[in-house]
PDB file of C-alpha atoms in Angstrom:
ATOM      1  CA  MET A   1      13.891  17.231-135.921  1.00  0.00           C
ATOM      2  CA  GLU A   2      16.289  15.080-133.933  1.00  0.00           C
ATOM      3  CA  THR A   3      17.165  15.369-130.252  1.00  0.00           C
ATOM      4  CA  LYS A   4      20.824  16.182-129.593  1.00  0.00           C
ATOM      5  CA  ILE A   5      22.954  16.680-126.505  1.00  0.00           C
ATOM      6  CA  ALA A   6      25.719  19.295-126.512  1.00  0.00           C
ATOM      7  CA  ILE A   7      28.372  19.119-123.829  1.00  0.00           C
ATOM      8  CA  LEU A   8      30.533  22.209-123.393  1.00  0.00           C
ATOM      9  CA  ARG A   9      33.930  21.977-121.776  1.00  0.00           C
ATOM     10  CA  GLY A  10      35.225  24.297-119.115  1.00  0.00           C
ATOM     11  CA  ILE A  11      32.581  26.974-118.757  1.00  0.00           C
ATOM     12  CA  ASN A  12      31.565  28.482-115.423  1.00  0.00           C
ATOM     13  CA  VAL A  13      34.429  26.757-113.615  1.00  0.00           C
ATOM     14  CA  GLY A  14      36.172  28.848-110.972  1.00  0.00           C
ATOM     15  CA  GLY A  15      34.541  32.033-112.237  1.00  0.00           C
ATOM     16  CA  LYS A  16      36.228  31.767-115.633  1.00  0.00           C
ATOM     17  CA  ARG A  17      34.675  31.593-119.081  1.00  0.00           C
ATOM     18  CA  LYS A  18      31.311  32.493-117.637  1.00  0.00           C
ATOM     19  CA  ILE A  19      28.172  31.950-119.690  1.00  0.00           C
ATOM     20  CA  LEU A  20      24.747  32.273-118.139  1.00  0.00           C
ATOM     21  CA  MET A  21      22.478  29.405-119.138  1.00  0.00           C
ATOM     22  CA  ALA A  22      19.792  31.886-120.229  1.00  0.00           C
ATOM     23  CA  ASP A  23      22.323  33.496-122.596  1.00  0.00           C
ATOM     24  CA  LEU A  24      23.394  30.093-123.897  1.00  0.00           C
ATOM     25  CA  LYS A  25      19.779  29.167-124.523  1.00  0.00           C
ATOM     26  CA  THR A  26      19.229  32.424-126.446  1.00  0.00           C
ATOM     27  CA  LEU A  27      22.359  31.767-128.512  1.00  0.00           C
ATOM     28  CA  MET A  28      21.015  28.315-129.417  1.00  0.00           C
ATOM     29  CA  GLN A  29      17.628  29.784-130.372  1.00  0.00           C
ATOM     30  CA  ASN A  30      19.399  32.327-132.602  1.00  0.00           C
ATOM     31  CA  LEU A  31      21.168  29.416-134.328  1.00  0.00           C
ATOM     32  CA  GLY A  32      17.756  27.979-135.175  1.00  0.00           C
ATOM     33  CA  TYR A  33      17.646  25.086-132.715  1.00  0.00           C
ATOM     34  CA  GLU A  34      14.422  24.235-130.930  1.00  0.00           C
ATOM     35  CA  ASN A  35      13.147  22.869-127.607  1.00  0.00           C
ATOM     36  CA  ILE A  36      16.355  23.879-125.847  1.00  0.00           C
ATOM     37  CA  GLN A  37      16.937  22.783-122.270  1.00  0.00           C
ATOM     38  CA  THR A  38      19.961  23.442-120.113  1.00  0.00           C
ATOM     39  CA  TYR A  39      21.085  21.293-117.236  1.00  0.00           C
ATOM     40  CA  ILE A  40      23.211  22.706-114.408  1.00  0.00           C
ATOM     41  CA  GLN A  41      25.692  25.510-114.968  1.00  0.00           C
ATOM     42  CA  SER A  42      28.533  23.458-116.463  1.00  0.00           C
ATOM     43  CA  GLY A  43      27.306  23.580-120.048  1.00  0.00           C
ATOM     44  CA  ASN A  44      24.914  20.760-120.819  1.00  0.00           C
ATOM     45  CA  LEU A  45      22.296  21.315-123.505  1.00  0.00           C
ATOM     46  CA  ILE A  46      19.492  19.216-124.900  1.00  0.00           C
ATOM     47  CA  PHE A  47      18.007  20.560-128.117  1.00  0.00           C
ATOM     48  CA  GLU A  48      16.447  19.641-131.422  1.00  0.00           C
ATOM     49  CA  ALA A  49      18.184  20.139-134.740  1.00  0.00           C
ATOM     50  CA  GLY A  50      17.408  19.196-138.316  1.00  0.00           C
ATOM     51  CA  GLU A  51      17.825  15.477-138.981  1.00  0.00           C
ATOM     52  CA  ARG A  52      20.440  16.021-141.681  1.00  0.00           C
ATOM     53  CA  GLN A  53      22.761  18.034-139.460  1.00  0.00           C
ATOM     54  CA  GLN A  54      25.842  16.061-138.458  1.00  0.00           C
ATOM     55  CA  ASN A  55      27.076  16.199-134.866  1.00  0.00           C
ATOM     56  CA  ASP A  56      30.509  17.550-135.847  1.00  0.00           C
ATOM     57  CA  GLN A  57      28.937  20.396-137.817  1.00  0.00           C
ATOM     58  CA  LEU A  58      26.571  21.220-134.970  1.00  0.00           C
ATOM     59  CA  ALA A  59      29.529  21.353-132.566  1.00  0.00           C
ATOM     60  CA  GLU A  60      31.438  23.676-134.909  1.00  0.00           C
ATOM     61  CA  ASN A  61      28.398  25.955-135.270  1.00  0.00           C
ATOM     62  CA  ILE A  62      27.975  26.212-131.493  1.00  0.00           C
ATOM     63  CA  GLU A  63      31.723  26.766-130.917  1.00  0.00           C
ATOM     64  CA  SER A  64      31.802  29.527-133.546  1.00  0.00           C
ATOM     65  CA  ALA A  65      28.738  31.256-132.124  1.00  0.00           C
ATOM     66  CA  ILE A  66      30.169  31.158-128.580  1.00  0.00           C
ATOM     67  CA  LEU A  67      33.470  32.602-129.797  1.00  0.00           C
ATOM     68  CA  LYS A  68      31.669  35.372-131.665  1.00  0.00           C
ATOM     69  CA  GLN A  69      29.318  36.268-128.795  1.00  0.00           C
ATOM     70  CA  PHE A  70      31.500  35.700-125.724  1.00  0.00           C
ATOM     71  CA  ASP A  71      34.991  36.140-127.204  1.00  0.00           C
ATOM     72  CA  PHE A  72      36.500  32.881-125.934  1.00  0.00           C
ATOM     73  CA  GLN A  73      36.764  29.372-127.266  1.00  0.00           C
ATOM     74  CA  VAL A  74      34.779  26.527-125.760  1.00  0.00           C
ATOM     75  CA  PRO A  75      35.172  22.974-127.031  1.00  0.00           C
ATOM     76  CA  VAL A  76      31.777  21.418-127.730  1.00  0.00           C
ATOM     77  CA  ILE A  77      30.893  17.781-128.266  1.00  0.00           C
ATOM     78  CA  VAL A  78      27.468  16.914-129.686  1.00  0.00           C
ATOM     79  CA  LEU A  79      25.888  13.494-129.582  1.00  0.00           C
ATOM     80  CA  SER A  80      22.503  11.956-130.263  1.00  0.00           C
ATOM     81  CA  LYS A  81      20.252  10.556-127.583  1.00  0.00           C
ATOM     82  CA  ASN A  82      20.940   7.108-129.060  1.00  0.00           C
ATOM     83  CA  GLU A  83      24.666   7.618-128.533  1.00  0.00           C
ATOM     84  CA  ILE A  84      24.207   8.540-124.879  1.00  0.00           C
ATOM     85  CA  GLU A  85      21.829   5.613-124.390  1.00  0.00           C
ATOM     86  CA  SER A  86      24.394   3.275-125.946  1.00  0.00           C
ATOM     87  CA  ALA A  87      27.124   4.655-123.675  1.00  0.00           C
ATOM     88  CA  ILE A  88      24.973   3.962-120.626  1.00  0.00           C
ATOM     89  CA  ALA A  89      24.232   0.415-121.794  1.00  0.00           C
ATOM     90  CA  ASN A  90      27.898  -0.333-122.550  1.00  0.00           C
ATOM     91  CA  ASN A  91      29.662   1.092-119.482  1.00  0.00           C
ATOM     92  CA  PRO A  92      31.796  -1.804-118.195  1.00  0.00           C
ATOM     93  CA  PHE A  93      31.859  -0.305-114.678  1.00  0.00           C
ATOM     94  CA  TYR A  94      28.098   0.312-114.411  1.00  0.00           C
ATOM     95  CA  THR A  95      26.879  -2.807-112.667  1.00  0.00           C
ATOM     96  CA  ALA A  96      23.986  -3.496-110.313  1.00  0.00           C
ATOM     97  CA  ASP A  97      26.208  -2.969-107.274  1.00  0.00           C
ATOM     98  CA  ALA A  98      28.296  -0.086-108.658  1.00  0.00           C
ATOM     99  CA  ASP A  99      28.692   3.111-106.652  1.00  0.00           C
ATOM    100  CA  ILE A 100      27.714   5.622-109.331  1.00  0.00           C
ATOM    101  CA  ASN A 101      29.544   8.365-107.461  1.00  0.00           C
ATOM    102  CA  LYS A 102      32.766   6.707-108.644  1.00  0.00           C
ATOM    103  CA  LEU A 103      31.749   6.570-112.315  1.00  0.00           C
ATOM    104  CA  HIS A 104      32.513   9.179-114.959  1.00  0.00           C
ATOM    105  CA  LEU A 105      32.309   9.358-118.721  1.00  0.00           C
ATOM    106  CA  THR A 106      34.765  11.242-120.870  1.00  0.00           C
ATOM    107  CA  PHE A 107      33.229  12.089-124.232  1.00  0.00           C
ATOM    108  CA  LEU A 108      35.626  12.323-127.178  1.00  0.00           C
ATOM    109  CA  ASN A 109      34.909  14.316-130.315  1.00  0.00           C
ATOM    110  CA  LYS A 110      36.094  11.426-132.508  1.00  0.00           C
ATOM    111  CA  ILE A 111      37.317   7.861-132.284  1.00  0.00           C
ATOM    112  CA  PRO A 112      41.032   7.976-131.458  1.00  0.00           C
ATOM    113  CA  GLU A 113      43.605   6.328-133.692  1.00  0.00           C
ATOM    114  CA  GLN A 114      44.141   2.678-132.810  1.00  0.00           C
ATOM    115  CA  ASP A 115      47.866   3.033-132.053  1.00  0.00           C
ATOM    116  CA  LYS A 116      47.175   5.848-129.581  1.00  0.00           C
ATOM    117  CA  GLN A 117      44.515   3.749-127.855  1.00  0.00           C
ATOM    118  CA  GLU A 118      46.895   0.818-127.584  1.00  0.00           C
ATOM    119  CA  GLN A 119      49.645   3.007-126.101  1.00  0.00           C
ATOM    120  CA  LEU A 120      47.211   4.416-123.561  1.00  0.00           C
ATOM    121  CA  GLU A 121      45.985   0.984-122.514  1.00  0.00           C
ATOM    122  CA  THR A 122      49.440   0.297-121.057  1.00  0.00           C
ATOM    123  CA  VAL A 123      48.979   3.160-118.555  1.00  0.00           C
ATOM    124  CA  ASN A 124      48.086   2.084-115.030  1.00  0.00           C
ATOM    125  CA  TYR A 125      46.817   4.553-112.432  1.00  0.00           C
ATOM    126  CA  LYS A 126      45.256   2.004-110.076  1.00  0.00           C
ATOM    127  CA  PRO A 127      43.004   2.001-108.242  1.00  0.00           C
ATOM    128  CA  ASP A 128      41.464   4.282-110.900  1.00  0.00           C
ATOM    129  CA  GLN A 129      40.561   2.497-114.109  1.00  0.00           C
ATOM    130  CA  PHE A 130      39.407   3.420-117.594  1.00  0.00           C
ATOM    131  CA  LYS A 131      38.168   1.714-120.719  1.00  0.00           C
ATOM    132  CA  ILE A 132      38.071   3.308-124.171  1.00  0.00           C
ATOM    133  CA  MET A 133      35.123   2.260-126.310  1.00  0.00           C
ATOM    134  CA  GLY A 134      34.588   4.201-129.519  1.00  0.00           C
ATOM    135  CA  LYS A 135      34.197   7.894-128.677  1.00  0.00           C
ATOM    136  CA  ASN A 136      33.784   7.217-124.958  1.00  0.00           C
ATOM    137  CA  VAL A 137      36.207   6.705-122.105  1.00  0.00           C
ATOM    138  CA  PHE A 138      34.526   5.048-119.150  1.00  0.00           C
ATOM    139  CA  ILE A 139      36.217   5.896-115.862  1.00  0.00           C
ATOM    140  CA  TYR A 140      36.074   4.361-112.437  1.00  0.00           C
ATOM    141  CA  CYS A 141      37.683   6.524-109.730  1.00  0.00           C
ATOM    142  CA  GLU A 142      38.178   4.950-106.348  1.00  0.00           C
ATOM    143  CA  GLY A 143      38.619   8.401-104.800  1.00  0.00           C
ATOM    144  CA  SER A 144      37.674  11.853-106.004  1.00  0.00           C
ATOM    145  CA  TYR A 145      37.724  12.454-109.766  1.00  0.00           C
ATOM    146  CA  HIS A 146      39.416  15.795-109.120  1.00  0.00           C
ATOM    147  CA  LYS A 147      42.378  13.959-107.613  1.00  0.00           C
ATOM    148  CA  SER A 148      42.611  11.418-110.425  1.00  0.00           C
ATOM    149  CA  LYS A 149      45.206  11.575-113.184  1.00  0.00           C
ATOM    150  CA  LEU A 150      42.504  10.490-115.656  1.00  0.00           C
ATOM    151  CA  THR A 151      41.588  14.034-116.673  1.00  0.00           C
ATOM    152  CA  ASN A 152      40.386  15.657-119.880  1.00  0.00           C
ATOM    153  CA  ALA A 153      43.891  17.013-120.478  1.00  0.00           C
ATOM    154  CA  PHE A 154      45.407  13.551-120.008  1.00  0.00           C
ATOM    155  CA  PHE A 155      43.120  11.960-122.606  1.00  0.00           C
ATOM    156  CA  GLU A 156      43.433  14.884-125.021  1.00  0.00           C
ATOM    157  CA  LYS A 157      47.226  14.766-124.865  1.00  0.00           C
ATOM    158  CA  LYS A 158      47.509  10.992-125.212  1.00  0.00           C
ATOM    159  CA  LEU A 159      44.734  10.449-127.760  1.00  0.00           C
ATOM    160  CA  LYS A 160      45.030  13.746-129.714  1.00  0.00           C
ATOM    161  CA  VAL A 161      41.272  14.437-129.551  1.00  0.00           C
ATOM    162  CA  LYS A 162      38.960  16.887-127.769  1.00  0.00           C
ATOM    163  CA  ALA A 163      37.457  15.575-124.548  1.00  0.00           C
ATOM    164  CA  THR A 164      35.060  16.579-121.796  1.00  0.00           C
ATOM    165  CA  THR A 165      33.966  14.595-118.768  1.00  0.00           C
ATOM    166  CA  ARG A 166      30.719  14.297-116.845  1.00  0.00           C
ATOM    167  CA  ASN A 167      29.956  12.376-113.679  1.00  0.00           C
ATOM    168  CA  TRP A 168      27.616   9.430-114.053  1.00  0.00           C
ATOM    169  CA  LYS A 169      24.651  11.184-112.387  1.00  0.00           C
ATOM    170  CA  THR A 170      24.868  13.929-115.012  1.00  0.00           C
ATOM    171  CA  VAL A 171      25.114  11.372-117.840  1.00  0.00           C
ATOM    172  CA  LEU A 172      21.970   9.646-116.587  1.00  0.00           C
ATOM    173  CA  LYS A 173      20.151  12.976-116.217  1.00  0.00           C
ATOM    174  CA  LEU A 174      21.084  14.078-119.742  1.00  0.00           C
ATOM    175  CA  TRP A 175      19.736  10.812-121.097  1.00  0.00           C
ATOM    176  CA  GLU A 176      16.538  11.250-119.078  1.00  0.00           C
ATOM    177  CA  LEU A 177      16.050  14.818-120.303  1.00  0.00           C
ATOM    178  CA  SER A 178      16.713  13.808-123.920  1.00  0.00           C
ATOM    179  CA  ARG A 179      13.811  11.354-123.714  1.00  0.00           C
ATOM    180  CA  GLU A 180      11.212  13.887-122.552  1.00  0.00           C
TER     181      GLU A 180
END
């Protein structure tokens, strides 16, 4: 078995697309996953799956099961604990003196096409900054993330991929939980 992290986009926000974490955990058990943990109400899961199961297939399985059980679509991104550990180690904004309240990580479901990345790199929303590295977009927001233009929708539209964002405290907690 291999530890995986599933990040669901847009559940339990503003009373819409509500899924209780207990129900989500049961759904995951019914899919055959083990040692399932949830973290906060925004759709973060740590679980174990067979070693041969690819992240994309796991995401599709979870998305399909949610659609069948709850009758709405929820984008899901699955990554390994090594991928989240690598993201933490490679964040260009995560320095010894960084204010982690200003850091966010947008997870992408796949590496965006090079030409789309290059077009996006010309965008400037200072003082907010971002850096695309593989399937991750590291974000530094001087103010509130909710007031930033560097949103999931922005990256999805520009890069033509699925995206979901977590604040840096949540990223660190997911990594910690995946190591238990």
